Amino acid sequence: MSKQIEFFFDVGSPATYLAWTQLPALAARHDADLVYRPMLLGGVFHATGNQSPATIAAKGAYTRDDFQRFARRYGVTLNHNPYFPINTLQLMRGAEALHGTDQFDVYLGAVFQAIWVDEQDMNQPDVVGQVLAAAGLDPAALMEQLGDPEVKQRLKETTEEAVRRGVFGAPTMFVDREMFFGQDRLQFVEEKLAACH
């Protein structure tokens, strides 16, 4: 069996964005598959009683500064979105709808860029439509898929699976059944991959 990183994520998390900027190269270094697992962070928080660091002023301020340290280390841009927190239900249904298609990476890149670099208000459907169209995607076709009961059910089931497996926040990675929470644990993810045969 080939090595793999399961990546449970929600685009509304700045830590998830930072992990996403690093994980493809990290996986490639170890000849591992990066398996994307779209989930609803709000659903995870509700099920576990966890909440965003932003709900505590001092912790939120520190976390924003800490994320900037990591952004500098990774050589990527991370801007504080003035519309944070963003309701990601429709965005994550979009990720689920395109999961496994050749449009998935384009979609994810466009959404992460819009939220965490361009500071777009992705709560607004018209803004989302403009972002997707600019990326070469068909917003109208995707909007139809968002209402698909199968898409909704898959996202719900992945979220429930995440909670069953001990996930309490995003990003969470699994390598060979071992769980790693947070973009600041990528070194441990890499060490685990190196130890896998």
GROMACS .gro file of C-alpha atoms in nm:
model
  197
    1MET     CA    1   0.000   0.000   0.000
    2SER     CA    2   0.135   0.341  -0.096
    3LYS     CA    3   0.196   0.610   0.163
    4GLN     CA    4  -0.077   0.866   0.204
    5ILE     CA    5  -0.170   1.178   0.396
    6GLU     CA    6  -0.537   1.219   0.470
    7PHE     CA    7  -0.602   1.592   0.487
    8PHE     CA    8  -0.925   1.689   0.666
    9PHE     CA    9  -0.982   2.053   0.582
   10ASP     CA   10  -1.216   2.350   0.566
   11VAL     CA   11  -1.128   2.650   0.346
   12GLY     CA   12  -1.242   2.895   0.615
   13SER     CA   13  -0.944   2.810   0.835
   14PRO     CA   14  -0.625   3.015   0.791
   15ALA     CA   15  -0.424   2.728   0.941
   16THR     CA   16  -0.570   2.499   0.676
   17TYR     CA   17  -0.465   2.744   0.405
   18LEU     CA   18  -0.109   2.743   0.538
   19ALA     CA   19  -0.101   2.363   0.547
   20TRP     CA   20  -0.241   2.348   0.193
   21THR     CA   21   0.045   2.563   0.064
   22GLN     CA   22   0.295   2.305   0.195
   23LEU     CA   23   0.136   1.962   0.179
   24PRO     CA   24   0.156   1.886  -0.196
   25ALA     CA   25   0.536   1.934  -0.198
   26LEU     CA   26   0.572   1.750   0.132
   27ALA     CA   27   0.375   1.454  -0.005
   28ALA     CA   28   0.577   1.456  -0.327
   29ARG     CA   29   0.906   1.444  -0.133
   30HIS     CA   30   0.794   1.116   0.022
   31ASP     CA   31   0.616   0.971  -0.281
   32ALA     CA   32   0.292   0.986  -0.084
   33ASP     CA   33  -0.063   1.046  -0.200
   34LEU     CA   34  -0.234   1.356  -0.062
   35VAL     CA   35  -0.594   1.253   0.002
   36TYR     CA   36  -0.823   1.552   0.043
   37ARG     CA   37  -1.112   1.505   0.289
   38PRO     CA   38  -1.350   1.804   0.277
   39MET     CA   39  -1.533   1.853   0.608
   40LEU     CA   40  -1.740   2.122   0.778
   41LEU     CA   41  -1.538   2.279   1.056
   42GLY     CA   42  -1.854   2.428   1.205
   43GLY     CA   43  -1.998   2.077   1.231
   44VAL     CA   44  -1.681   1.952   1.398
   45PHE     CA   45  -1.688   2.240   1.648
   46HIS     CA   46  -2.054   2.173   1.724
   47ALA     CA   47  -1.993   1.801   1.781
   48THR     CA   48  -1.683   1.843   1.995
   49GLY     CA   49  -1.752   2.165   2.185
   50ASN     CA   50  -1.440   2.323   2.036
   51GLN     CA   51  -1.436   2.679   1.901
   52SER     CA   52  -1.216   2.907   1.696
   53PRO     CA   53  -0.921   3.076   1.871
   54ALA     CA   54  -1.071   3.399   1.736
   55THR     CA   55  -1.348   3.374   1.996
   56ILE     CA   56  -1.094   3.464   2.267
   57ALA     CA   57  -0.948   3.808   2.192
   58ALA     CA   58  -0.596   3.754   2.329
   59LYS     CA   59  -0.566   3.408   2.175
   60GLY     CA   60  -0.701   3.533   1.843
   61ALA     CA   61  -0.449   3.818   1.829
   62TYR     CA   62  -0.160   3.584   1.915
   63THR     CA   63  -0.272   3.324   1.661
   64ARG     CA   64  -0.286   3.584   1.383
   65ASP     CA   65   0.071   3.689   1.464
   66ASP     CA   66   0.185   3.328   1.482
   67PHE     CA   67   0.029   3.247   1.145
   68GLN     CA   68   0.226   3.538   0.997
   69ARG     CA   69   0.547   3.384   1.131
   70PHE     CA   70   0.465   3.061   0.952
   71ALA     CA   71   0.361   3.243   0.634
   72ARG     CA   72   0.703   3.411   0.628
   73ARG     CA   73   0.874   3.077   0.693
   74TYR     CA   74   0.680   2.915   0.409
   75GLY     CA   75   0.729   3.212   0.176
   76VAL     CA   76   0.356   3.260   0.117
   77THR     CA   77   0.109   3.545   0.158
   78LEU     CA   78  -0.154   3.523   0.432
   79ASN     CA   79  -0.380   3.823   0.481
   80HIS     CA   80  -0.631   3.861   0.762
   81ASN     CA   81  -0.969   3.848   0.590
   82PRO     CA   82  -1.189   4.132   0.724
   83TYR     CA   83  -1.498   3.914   0.665
   84PHE     CA   84  -1.367   3.630   0.886
   85PRO     CA   85  -1.526   3.408   1.002
   86ILE     CA   86  -1.677   3.298   0.672
   87ASN     CA   87  -1.972   3.059   0.656
   88THR     CA   88  -1.816   2.784   0.446
   89LEU     CA   89  -2.115   2.551   0.403
   90GLN     CA   90  -2.162   2.627   0.033
   91LEU     CA   91  -1.788   2.653  -0.033
   92MET     CA   92  -1.726   2.312   0.121
   93ARG     CA   93  -2.020   2.162  -0.068
   94GLY     CA   94  -1.848   2.300  -0.378
   95ALA     CA   95  -1.524   2.128  -0.277
   96GLU     CA   96  -1.714   1.803  -0.223
   97ALA     CA   97  -1.896   1.836  -0.554
   98LEU     CA   98  -1.569   1.872  -0.746
   99HIS     CA   99  -1.372   1.626  -0.532
  100GLY     CA  100  -1.212   1.366  -0.756
  101THR     CA  101  -1.251   1.574  -1.074
  102ASP     CA  102  -0.988   1.763  -1.271
  103GLN     CA  103  -1.148   2.089  -1.154
  104PHE     CA  104  -1.089   2.025  -0.783
  105ASP     CA  105  -0.738   2.171  -0.759
  106VAL     CA  106  -0.842   2.477  -0.959
  107TYR     CA  107  -1.142   2.530  -0.733
  108LEU     CA  108  -0.944   2.492  -0.414
  109GLY     CA  109  -0.670   2.725  -0.535
  110ALA     CA  110  -0.921   2.991  -0.638
  111VAL     CA  111  -1.111   2.977  -0.308
  112PHE     CA  112  -0.801   2.980  -0.087
  113GLN     CA  113  -0.655   3.268  -0.290
  114ALA     CA  114  -0.979   3.466  -0.267
  115ILE     CA  115  -1.013   3.426   0.110
  116TRP     CA  116  -0.656   3.435   0.240
  117VAL     CA  117  -0.471   3.646  -0.015
  118ASP     CA  118  -0.725   3.871  -0.190
  119GLU     CA  119  -0.945   3.921   0.120
  120GLN     CA  120  -1.269   3.865  -0.072
  121ASP     CA  121  -1.606   3.839   0.102
  122MET     CA  122  -1.679   3.477   0.014
  123ASN     CA  123  -2.001   3.494   0.218
  124GLN     CA  124  -2.152   3.663  -0.089
  125PRO     CA  125  -2.270   3.431  -0.370
  126ASP     CA  126  -2.201   3.695  -0.637
  127VAL     CA  127  -1.840   3.730  -0.516
  128VAL     CA  128  -1.799   3.353  -0.517
  129GLY     CA  129  -1.937   3.343  -0.872
  130GLN     CA  130  -1.689   3.607  -0.989
  131VAL     CA  131  -1.398   3.424  -0.827
  132LEU     CA  132  -1.492   3.091  -0.984
  133ALA     CA  133  -1.555   3.241  -1.326
  134ALA     CA  134  -1.217   3.415  -1.317
  135ALA     CA  135  -1.059   3.074  -1.247
  136GLY     CA  136  -1.224   2.927  -1.555
  137LEU     CA  137  -1.495   2.737  -1.368
  138ASP     CA  138  -1.868   2.742  -1.439
  139PRO     CA  139  -2.041   2.898  -1.135
  140ALA     CA  140  -2.392   2.820  -1.257
  141ALA     CA  141  -2.314   2.451  -1.310
  142LEU     CA  142  -2.150   2.429  -0.970
  143MET     CA  143  -2.442   2.604  -0.799
  144GLU     CA  144  -2.669   2.328  -0.930
  145GLN     CA  145  -2.442   2.064  -0.776
  146LEU     CA  146  -2.448   2.233  -0.434
  147GLY     CA  147  -2.808   2.127  -0.389
  148ASP     CA  148  -2.743   1.764  -0.483
  149PRO     CA  149  -2.850   1.546  -0.187
  150GLU     CA  150  -2.555   1.310  -0.253
  151VAL     CA  151  -2.306   1.597  -0.228
  152LYS     CA  152  -2.465   1.717   0.096
  153GLN     CA  153  -2.465   1.365   0.237
  154ARG     CA  154  -2.100   1.295   0.147
  155LEU     CA  155  -1.987   1.615   0.319
  156LYS     CA  156  -2.196   1.532   0.625
  157GLU     CA  157  -2.058   1.176   0.639
  158THR     CA  158  -1.696   1.292   0.609
  159THR     CA  159  -1.753   1.544   0.888
  160GLU     CA  160  -1.904   1.274   1.108
  161GLU     CA  161  -1.619   1.036   1.026
  162ALA     CA  162  -1.367   1.304   1.122
  163VAL     CA  163  -1.532   1.346   1.462
  164ARG     CA  164  -1.539   0.969   1.518
  165ARG     CA  165  -1.168   0.954   1.445
  166GLY     CA  166  -1.087   1.222   1.704
  167VAL     CA  167  -1.075   1.534   1.486
  168PHE     CA  168  -1.161   1.853   1.674
  169GLY     CA  169  -1.029   2.122   1.439
  170ALA     CA  170  -0.866   2.200   1.106
  171PRO     CA  171  -0.638   2.113   0.952
  172THR     CA  172  -0.604   1.755   1.069
  173MET     CA  173  -0.382   1.504   0.894
  174PHE     CA  174  -0.364   1.128   0.932
  175VAL     CA  175  -0.063   0.921   0.831
  176ASP     CA  176  -0.086   0.546   0.889
  177ARG     CA  177  -0.373   0.601   1.139
  178GLU     CA  178  -0.172   0.853   1.347
  179MET     CA  179  -0.340   1.194   1.383
  180PHE     CA  180  -0.164   1.530   1.353
  181PHE     CA  181  -0.356   1.851   1.425
  182GLY     CA  182  -0.248   2.192   1.299
  183GLN     CA  183  -0.032   2.334   1.024
  184ASP     CA  184   0.250   2.365   1.280
  185ARG     CA  185   0.274   1.983   1.296
  186LEU     CA  186   0.388   1.930   0.937
  187GLN     CA  187   0.738   1.838   1.054
  188PHE     CA  188   0.588   1.546   1.249
  189VAL     CA  189   0.381   1.448   0.943
  190GLU     CA  190   0.704   1.442   0.742
  191GLU     CA  191   0.885   1.236   1.005
  192LYS     CA  192   0.601   0.985   1.010
  193LEU     CA  193   0.609   0.953   0.631
  194ALA     CA  194   0.986   0.903   0.639
  195ALA     CA  195   0.940   0.618   0.887
  196CYS     CA  196   0.671   0.445   0.678
  197HIS     CA  197   0.786   0.167   0.447
   0.00000   0.00000   0.00000
